[in-house]
Short mmCIF file of C-alpha atoms in Angstrom, two decimals:
data_model
loop_
_atom_site.label_atom_id
_atom_site.label_comp_id
_atom_site.label_asym_id
_atom_site.label_seq_id
_atom_site.Cartn_x
_atom_site.Cartn_y
_atom_site.Cartn_z
CA UNK A 248 0.12 -1.91 -32.66
CA UNK A 249 3.59 -0.28 -32.21
CA UNK A 250 6.33 -0.01 -34.85
CA UNK A 251 10.24 -2.50 -33.40
CA UNK A 252 11.90 1.16 -34.27
CA UNK A 253 9.62 3.10 -32.01
CA UNK A 254 10.35 0.08 -29.04
CA UNK A 255 13.66 -0.28 -29.45
CA UNK A 256 13.70 3.81 -28.81
CA UNK A 257 11.88 3.03 -25.46
CA UNK A 258 14.61 0.38 -24.34
CA UNK A 259 17.23 2.09 -25.23
CA UNK A 260 16.64 5.19 -23.73
CA UNK A 261 15.19 3.27 -20.25
CA UNK A 262 18.42 1.73 -19.84
CA UNK A 263 20.52 4.86 -20.13
CA UNK A 264 18.26 6.82 -17.50
CA UNK A 265 17.73 3.95 -14.98
CA UNK A 266 22.01 3.55 -15.18
CA UNK A 267 21.90 7.46 -14.02
CA UNK A 268 19.51 6.92 -11.22
CA UNK A 269 20.30 6.86 -7.87
CA UNK A 270 17.48 5.49 -5.07
CA UNK A 271 17.05 4.52 -1.56
CA UNK A 272 18.08 1.50 -0.74
CA UNK A 273 14.13 -0.15 0.47
CA UNK A 274 13.34 -2.43 2.95
CA UNK A 275 11.14 -4.92 0.79
CA UNK A 276 13.77 -6.95 -2.35
CA UNK A 277 12.88 -9.20 -5.39
CA UNK A 278 14.16 -11.87 -4.70
CA UNK A 279 15.61 -13.17 -7.86
CA UNK A 280 16.23 -17.12 -6.75
CA UNK A 281 12.38 -17.44 -7.37
CA UNK A 282 11.39 -19.34 -10.96
CA UNK A 283 7.50 -17.27 -10.68
CA UNK A 284 6.92 -14.38 -12.12
CA UNK A 285 7.31 -11.76 -9.77
CA UNK A 286 4.46 -8.93 -9.30
CA UNK A 287 4.86 -6.11 -7.51
CA UNK A 288 1.81 -3.95 -6.09
CA UNK A 289 1.24 -1.23 -4.48
CA UNK A 290 -0.41 3.27 -4.69
CA UNK A 291 1.15 4.89 -7.49
CA UNK A 292 3.70 6.96 -6.46
CA UNK A 293 5.36 4.67 -4.05
CA UNK A 294 8.07 3.71 -5.78
CA UNK A 295 7.49 0.56 -7.68
CA UNK A 296 9.02 1.25 -11.05
CA UNK A 297 12.76 2.31 -9.18
CA UNK A 298 12.47 -0.71 -7.00
CA UNK A 299 12.07 -2.72 -10.01
CA UNK A 300 14.66 -1.04 -11.96
CA UNK A 301 17.23 -1.03 -9.13
CA UNK A 302 16.75 -4.45 -8.57
CA UNK A 303 17.71 -4.73 -12.09
CA UNK A 304 20.65 -2.76 -12.41
CA UNK A 305 22.57 -6.53 -12.18
CA UNK A 306 21.11 -7.69 -15.43
CA UNK A 307 23.21 -6.27 -17.87
CA UNK A 308 20.16 -7.01 -20.43
CA UNK A 309 16.74 -6.50 -20.06
CA UNK A 310 14.05 -5.04 -21.58
CA UNK A 311 12.15 -2.52 -19.70
CA UNK A 312 8.78 -0.94 -20.48
CA UNK A 313 6.64 1.65 -18.46
CA UNK A 314 3.25 1.10 -20.20
CA UNK A 315 2.46 4.74 -18.49
CA UNK A 316 4.48 6.05 -21.80
CA UNK A 317 2.68 8.32 -23.64
CA UNK A 318 4.99 5.93 -26.78
CA UNK A 319 3.58 3.32 -26.51
CA UNK A 320 -0.15 4.58 -26.88
CA UNK A 321 -1.74 1.97 -28.70
CA UNK A 322 0.36 -1.49 -27.73
CA UNK A 323 -1.14 -4.39 -28.02
CA UNK A 324 -0.85 -8.47 -27.58
CA UNK A 325 1.07 -8.59 -30.44
CA UNK A 326 3.31 -6.27 -29.52
CA UNK A 327 5.06 -8.18 -27.10
CA UNK A 328 6.37 -10.96 -29.73
CA UNK A 329 8.50 -7.68 -30.64
CA UNK A 330 9.99 -6.99 -27.88
CA UNK A 331 11.05 -11.22 -27.57
CA UNK A 332 12.31 -10.69 -31.03
CA UNK A 333 14.41 -7.37 -29.71
CA UNK A 334 15.13 -9.39 -26.50
CA UNK A 335 16.79 -11.98 -28.52
CA UNK A 336 18.66 -9.82 -30.39
CA UNK A 337 20.07 -8.79 -27.47
CA UNK A 338 20.79 -12.32 -25.58
CA UNK A 339 18.35 -10.96 -22.88
CA UNK A 340 15.34 -13.23 -21.29
CA UNK A 341 14.94 -10.52 -18.97
CA UNK A 342 11.55 -8.28 -18.87
CA UNK A 343 10.48 -5.33 -16.83
CA UNK A 344 7.25 -4.03 -17.34
CA UNK A 345 5.69 -1.20 -15.31
CA UNK A 346 1.44 -0.68 -14.65
CA UNK A 347 0.97 -3.66 -17.06
CA UNK A 348 -2.25 -3.82 -16.13
CA UNK A 349 -3.02 -0.61 -19.43
CA UNK A 350 -2.33 -3.73 -21.83
CA UNK A 351 -5.60 -5.50 -22.11
CA UNK A 352 -5.04 -9.55 -22.20
CA UNK A 353 -1.74 -8.99 -20.45
CA UNK A 354 -1.99 -12.08 -17.93
CA UNK A 355 -2.21 -14.17 -21.54
CA UNK A 356 0.97 -12.99 -22.33
CA UNK A 357 2.69 -13.26 -19.85
CA UNK A 358 1.97 -17.46 -18.86
CA UNK A 359 3.05 -17.70 -22.56
CA UNK A 360 6.39 -16.22 -22.00
CA UNK A 361 6.90 -18.24 -18.68
CA UNK A 362 6.27 -21.41 -20.31
CA UNK A 363 8.81 -20.18 -22.63
CA UNK A 364 11.19 -19.95 -19.87
CA UNK A 365 11.50 -15.81 -20.01
CA UNK A 366 12.08 -14.32 -16.47
CA UNK A 367 9.26 -11.80 -16.09
CA UNK A 368 8.81 -8.38 -13.32
CA UNK A 369 5.67 -6.71 -13.70
CA UNK A 370 4.27 -3.66 -11.58
CA UNK A 371 0.96 -2.56 -10.78
CA UNK A 372 -1.09 0.25 -9.31
CA UNK A 373 -4.42 -1.89 -8.61
CA UNK A 374 -4.41 -4.88 -6.51
CA UNK A 375 -8.17 -6.23 -7.55
CA UNK A 376 -7.26 -6.07 -11.17
CA UNK A 377 -4.26 -7.67 -10.66
CA UNK A 378 -5.51 -10.78 -8.31
CA UNK A 379 -8.04 -11.87 -10.32
CA UNK A 380 -6.25 -12.18 -13.18
CA UNK A 381 -3.34 -13.19 -11.46
CA UNK A 382 -5.42 -15.69 -9.99
CA UNK A 383 -6.96 -17.17 -12.71
CA UNK A 384 -4.49 -17.07 -15.30
CA UNK A 385 -1.50 -17.64 -13.28
CA UNK A 386 -2.13 -19.77 -10.40
CA UNK A 387 0.64 -21.39 -9.31
CA UNK A 388 2.74 -19.28 -11.38
CA UNK A 389 3.79 -15.60 -8.93
CA UNK A 390 5.48 -13.91 -6.33
CA UNK A 391 3.58 -11.00 -5.21
CA UNK A 392 5.60 -8.40 -3.14
CA UNK A 393 3.57 -5.58 -1.45
CA UNK A 394 5.49 -2.17 -2.30
CA UNK A 395 3.92 1.25 0.58
CA UNK A 396 5.38 4.43 0.64
CA UNK A 397 8.99 5.05 2.31
CA UNK A 398 8.34 4.12 6.55
CA UNK A 399 10.19 5.51 9.29
CA UNK A 400 13.84 3.85 8.52
CA UNK A 401 13.67 4.57 5.02
CA UNK A 402 12.53 8.15 5.36
CA UNK A 403 15.37 8.78 7.82
CA UNK A 404 17.28 7.49 4.75
CA UNK A 405 16.61 10.00 2.89
CA UNK A 406 15.72 12.66 4.89
CA UNK A 407 19.26 12.17 7.12
CA UNK A 408 17.46 12.67 10.17
CA UNK A 409 18.57 11.06 13.15
CA UNK A 410 15.93 8.66 14.86
CA UNK A 411 14.12 10.14 17.46
CA UNK A 412 10.86 12.51 18.41
CA UNK A 413 11.39 15.20 16.30
CA UNK A 414 12.01 12.92 13.52
CA UNK A 415 9.70 11.21 13.77
CA UNK A 416 6.86 13.81 14.19
CA UNK A 417 8.45 14.85 11.13
CA UNK A 418 7.40 11.52 9.38
CA UNK A 419 3.91 11.58 10.74
CA UNK A 420 3.08 15.48 8.69
CA UNK A 421 5.14 14.50 5.84
CA UNK A 422 4.66 10.64 5.44
CA UNK A 423 6.59 8.63 2.69
CA UNK A 424 6.23 9.27 -0.71
CA UNK A 425 9.32 9.89 -2.27
CA UNK A 426 8.52 12.16 -5.02
CA UNK A 427 6.86 14.54 -2.28
CA UNK A 428 9.55 13.97 0.34
CA UNK A 429 12.32 15.55 -2.46
CA UNK A 430 10.46 18.23 -3.55
CA UNK A 431 8.01 19.39 -0.42
CA UNK A 432 4.62 21.04 -2.38
CA UNK A 433 1.51 19.51 -0.01
CA UNK A 434 -0.51 20.28 -3.56
CA UNK A 435 1.65 17.07 -4.59
CA UNK A 436 -0.15 14.92 -2.69
CA UNK A 437 -3.45 16.45 -3.35
CA UNK A 438 -3.01 16.29 -7.42
CA UNK A 439 -2.25 12.47 -6.62
CA UNK A 440 -5.55 11.30 -4.85
CA UNK A 441 -7.24 13.34 -7.63
CA UNK A 442 -5.23 12.02 -9.97
CA UNK A 443 -6.00 8.08 -8.56
CA UNK A 444 -9.40 7.72 -8.39
CA UNK A 445 -10.38 10.62 -11.01
CA UNK A 446 -8.24 8.01 -13.94
CA UNK A 447 -7.70 4.57 -11.87
CA UNK A 448 -11.15 4.52 -10.39
CA UNK A 449 -13.60 6.62 -12.47
CA UNK A 450 -12.39 6.19 -15.50
CA UNK A 451 -11.67 2.19 -15.61
CA UNK A 452 -14.85 1.68 -13.68
CA UNK A 453 -17.37 4.23 -16.03
CA UNK A 454 -18.14 5.84 -13.01
CA UNK A 455 -19.70 9.32 -14.78
CA UNK A 456 -19.90 11.13 -11.80
CA UNK A 457 -16.41 11.28 -10.93
CA UNK A 458 -16.83 14.17 -7.99
CA UNK A 459 -19.00 11.96 -5.98
CA UNK A 460 -15.95 9.20 -5.34
CA UNK A 461 -13.60 11.87 -4.98
CA UNK A 462 -15.73 13.25 -2.43
CA UNK A 463 -16.04 10.26 -1.05
CA UNK A 464 -12.17 9.82 -0.78
CA UNK A 465 -11.85 13.00 0.86
CA UNK A 466 -14.78 12.12 3.70
CA UNK A 467 -12.99 9.08 4.60
CA UNK A 468 -9.18 10.61 5.11
CA UNK A 469 -10.50 13.18 7.47
CA UNK A 470 -11.65 10.02 9.50
CA UNK A 471 -8.91 7.83 9.67
CA UNK A 472 -8.22 6.03 12.83
CA UNK A 473 -12.63 6.11 13.73
CA UNK A 474 -15.15 3.67 12.54
CA UNK A 475 -17.33 4.24 10.01
CA UNK A 476 -20.51 2.70 8.90
CA UNK A 477 -21.11 2.25 4.98
CA UNK A 478 -25.18 3.52 5.83
CA UNK A 479 -24.13 6.48 7.55
CA UNK A 480 -21.66 7.14 4.93
CA UNK A 481 -24.23 6.28 2.25
CA UNK A 482 -26.97 9.06 3.88
CA UNK A 483 -23.90 11.67 4.50
CA UNK A 484 -22.98 11.14 0.64
CA UNK A 485 -25.96 11.15 -1.36
CA UNK A 486 -25.30 7.91 -2.66
CA UNK A 487 -28.55 6.38 -3.84
CA UNK A 488 -27.56 2.80 -2.31
CA UNK A 489 -25.49 1.06 0.57
CA UNK A 490 -24.20 -0.65 -2.39
CA UNK A 491 -22.72 1.17 -4.00
CA UNK A 492 -20.97 3.19 -1.38
CA UNK A 493 -19.66 -0.22 -0.99
CA UNK A 494 -18.28 -0.84 -3.47
CA UNK A 495 -16.86 2.43 -3.72
CA UNK A 496 -15.03 2.26 -0.93
CA UNK A 497 -13.47 -1.50 -2.33
CA UNK A 498 -12.09 0.35 -5.65
CA UNK A 499 -10.54 2.62 -3.11
CA UNK A 500 -8.60 0.21 -1.20
CA UNK A 501 -8.07 -1.63 -4.34
CA UNK A 502 -6.31 1.45 -5.38
CA UNK A 503 -4.21 1.35 -2.45
CA UNK A 504 -5.53 4.55 -1.38
CA UNK A 505 -7.28 3.61 2.06
CA UNK A 506 -7.91 0.32 4.18
CA UNK A 507 -10.67 -0.82 6.69
CA UNK A 508 -10.07 -3.20 9.53
CA UNK A 509 -13.30 -5.17 10.99
CA UNK A 510 -13.98 -5.23 14.55
CA UNK A 511 -13.00 -8.51 16.56
CA UNK A 512 -16.08 -11.09 17.57
CA UNK A 513 -16.58 -14.60 17.45
CA UNK A 514 -18.96 -14.42 15.02
CA UNK A 515 -18.34 -13.81 11.59
CA UNK A 516 -21.51 -12.82 10.73
CA UNK A 517 -21.21 -9.61 13.45
CA UNK A 518 -17.88 -9.67 12.55
CA UNK A 519 -19.15 -8.30 9.07
CA UNK A 520 -21.80 -6.66 9.84
CA UNK A 521 -19.99 -4.19 12.36
CA UNK A 522 -18.81 -0.54 11.52
CA UNK A 523 -15.26 -0.80 10.22
CA UNK A 524 -12.23 1.34 11.06
CA UNK A 525 -10.68 3.13 7.98
CA UNK A 526 -6.73 3.76 7.12
CA UNK A 527 -4.69 5.79 4.34
CA UNK A 528 -1.69 4.05 3.09
CA UNK A 529 0.12 7.48 3.87
CA UNK A 530 -0.06 10.58 6.68
CA UNK A 531 0.85 12.88 4.63
CA UNK A 532 -1.49 11.91 1.86
CA UNK A 533 -4.37 11.94 4.31
CA UNK A 534 -3.01 15.58 6.04
CA UNK A 535 -2.88 17.20 2.89
CA UNK A 536 -6.44 15.86 1.95
CA UNK A 537 -7.85 16.46 5.14
CA UNK A 538 -8.13 20.00 7.48
CA UNK A 539 -9.73 17.99 10.46
CA UNK A 540 -6.44 15.30 10.18
CA UNK A 541 -4.17 17.88 9.69
CA UNK A 542 -3.01 18.65 13.02
CA UNK A 543 -4.37 15.35 15.07
CA UNK A 544 -0.97 13.82 16.37
CA UNK A 545 -2.68 11.05 18.17
CA UNK A 546 -4.47 10.13 15.01
CA UNK A 547 -1.76 10.21 12.78
CA UNK A 548 0.17 8.34 15.47
CA UNK A 549 -2.65 6.24 15.08
CA UNK A 550 -2.77 5.44 11.03
CA UNK A 551 1.09 5.05 11.30
CA UNK A 552 0.94 2.07 13.81
CA UNK A 553 -1.06 0.12 11.21
CA UNK A 554 0.74 0.92 8.64
CA UNK A 555 3.82 0.04 9.88
CA UNK A 556 1.68 -3.40 11.04
CA UNK A 557 0.46 -3.86 7.62
CA UNK A 558 3.55 -4.48 5.83
CA UNK A 559 3.76 -7.80 7.85
CA UNK A 560 0.55 -9.01 7.51
CA UNK A 561 -3.08 -8.22 6.38
CA UNK A 562 -4.61 -10.05 9.51
CA UNK A 563 -5.43 -6.67 11.42
CA UNK A 564 -8.76 -6.38 13.36
CA UNK A 565 -9.14 -4.12 16.50
CA UNK A 566 -11.32 -4.72 19.78
CA UNK A 567 -14.42 -2.90 21.29
CA UNK A 568 -17.00 -4.09 23.85
CA UNK A 569 -19.80 -2.46 25.64
CA UNK A 570 -16.52 -0.60 27.78
CA UNK A 571 -13.23 -0.10 26.27
CA UNK A 572 -11.28 -0.47 23.33
CA UNK A 573 -8.62 -1.40 21.92
CA UNK A 574 -6.61 -0.30 18.84
CA UNK A 575 -5.08 -3.07 16.54
CA UNK A 576 -5.18 -6.95 17.30
CA UNK A 577 -3.12 -8.74 14.48
CA UNK A 578 -4.28 -12.44 13.54
CA UNK A 579 -2.29 -16.00 12.31
CA UNK A 580 -3.29 -19.16 11.56
CA UNK A 581 -7.26 -18.03 13.05
CA UNK A 582 -6.26 -17.08 16.20
CA UNK A 583 -5.15 -13.51 18.03
CA UNK A 584 -1.37 -13.16 18.53
CA UNK A 585 -0.56 -9.57 19.46
CA UNK A 586 -2.75 -6.88 20.93
CA UNK A 587 -1.80 -3.42 20.59
CA UNK A 588 -2.69 0.06 21.76
CA UNK A 589 -2.08 3.22 20.56
CA UNK A 590 -2.01 6.70 22.87
CA UNK A 591 0.33 9.02 21.86
CA UNK A 592 0.81 10.70 25.88
CA UNK A 593 -0.30 8.25 28.73
CA UNK A 594 -1.55 10.19 31.54
CA UNK A 595 -3.16 9.83 35.33
CA UNK A 596 -6.71 10.88 33.32
CA UNK A 597 -6.31 8.07 30.60
CA UNK A 598 -4.07 5.26 32.39
CA UNK A 599 -6.48 2.98 33.30
CA UNK A 600 -9.04 3.27 29.94
CA UNK A 601 -5.90 2.27 28.00
CA UNK A 602 -4.45 -0.35 30.03
CA UNK A 603 -8.23 -1.57 30.71
CA UNK A 604 -8.75 -1.82 26.77
CA UNK A 605 -6.08 -3.38 26.19
CA UNK A 606 -5.93 -6.08 29.08
CA UNK A 607 -10.11 -6.58 27.77
CA UNK A 608 -8.49 -7.51 24.62
CA UNK A 609 -5.73 -9.78 25.51
CA UNK A 610 -8.75 -11.60 28.31
CA UNK A 611 -11.52 -12.02 25.41
CA UNK A 612 -9.07 -12.89 22.44
CA UNK A 613 -6.37 -14.63 24.19
CA UNK A 614 -3.69 -12.76 22.77
CA UNK A 615 -0.49 -13.86 25.13
CA UNK A 616 1.34 -10.08 24.13
CA UNK A 617 0.02 -6.61 24.42
CA UNK A 618 1.78 -3.42 24.32
CA UNK A 619 1.26 0.55 24.09
CA UNK A 620 2.77 1.97 21.66
CA UNK A 621 3.31 6.26 22.16
CA UNK A 622 4.80 8.93 20.59
CA UNK A 623 7.96 9.13 22.94
CA UNK A 624 7.09 7.86 26.71
CA UNK A 625 8.51 4.73 27.76
CA UNK A 626 7.14 2.97 31.02
CA UNK A 627 5.68 -0.40 31.89
CA UNK A 628 2.27 0.25 33.61
CA UNK A 629 1.08 -2.92 35.10
CA UNK A 630 2.52 -5.23 33.56
CA UNK A 631 2.63 -3.31 30.04
CA UNK A 632 5.42 -2.00 28.37
CA UNK A 633 4.96 0.81 26.82
CA UNK A 634 7.41 1.79 23.98
CA UNK A 635 8.18 5.02 21.65
CA UNK A 636 6.35 4.47 18.73
CA UNK A 637 10.12 5.73 16.62
CA UNK A 638 11.91 2.44 18.87
CA UNK A 639 9.30 0.45 18.05
CA UNK A 640 9.52 0.91 14.06
CA UNK A 641 13.48 0.57 13.74
CA UNK A 642 12.10 -3.36 13.40
CA UNK A 643 10.21 -5.05 11.11
CA UNK A 644 6.97 -6.03 13.01
CA UNK A 645 7.17 -10.30 13.69
CA UNK A 646 3.94 -12.76 13.98
CA UNK A 647 6.27 -14.63 16.74
#
């Protein structure tokens, strides 16, 4: 339990800190017209708090609490009503709660506060914990926004570089974590990964051997853009069961560190059983935590293309048959609408392979639109356009 005096002090200090803060404008914004609870989710340190703070600058009086503030240790549900008393004294109905999953039973209070007419904005770093509670207790009452580390255009805003191959190559190597771009110490990205794995996953999930899941995260970070088999990963890692491996991989996904996309198949069962391809939330983080990935520009490019697609949709697959592959298929309303091949440098040696993979994917799935994303080549090959990633990423990806 927290005293009202402590709460007032924390709220006042937060208000002053926010007013002094400057931040890069994000592509994603927070809607103020919605009457629902606004939920911002994403990996730790990607800028969720700053987005919330900056979006709420237009609101003169509001209550902002970060539940990772050590002064709020011991905060429980009853303390929310003290917050309401402070809000009444300051004549505000706006609440912003950062990392709310740290408070047990938070969803019960939010439902009550929402019914009372409070405008509520929350952030969280665990997709599963939030979606489970939002889905069961707050169905139809919330609007969710996913935030990722800076995209290429946001990266340019903070570094002041110009669009082009050089700046894009720098972006692939550095990634988009705001604090890392400010200070440039790779140890920050290594520590961040360890903190997420140990604090957010191992401790919360009561995993006693936290080194196993840490090693697993490093193994997967080293293999982004590659197919993974849970059976093979289980053997390599010496994990007792495939079920445990799948659970651990799910935990890494829920924390936004990694993601997995399925191989396309008309059979749902086959799609579930096929190997998945793994991607990291940030190329800079993957590079800092993996020797095998650190200088592989092709895989960095592929991961960055995946992230650009992921900003727009979660329905992404890859294609593979007996003789060819295509890196990405984008599905909308159960129909494949776009096929995307990624090749850093198209040459006479790989042109036929890349075109055949793309066209086979389009013919099999019925996709009407196909494109090749390159590092710096712009051309047309057999009716297929190739475009540099740094050009392609200047606009948000469209499913149309």
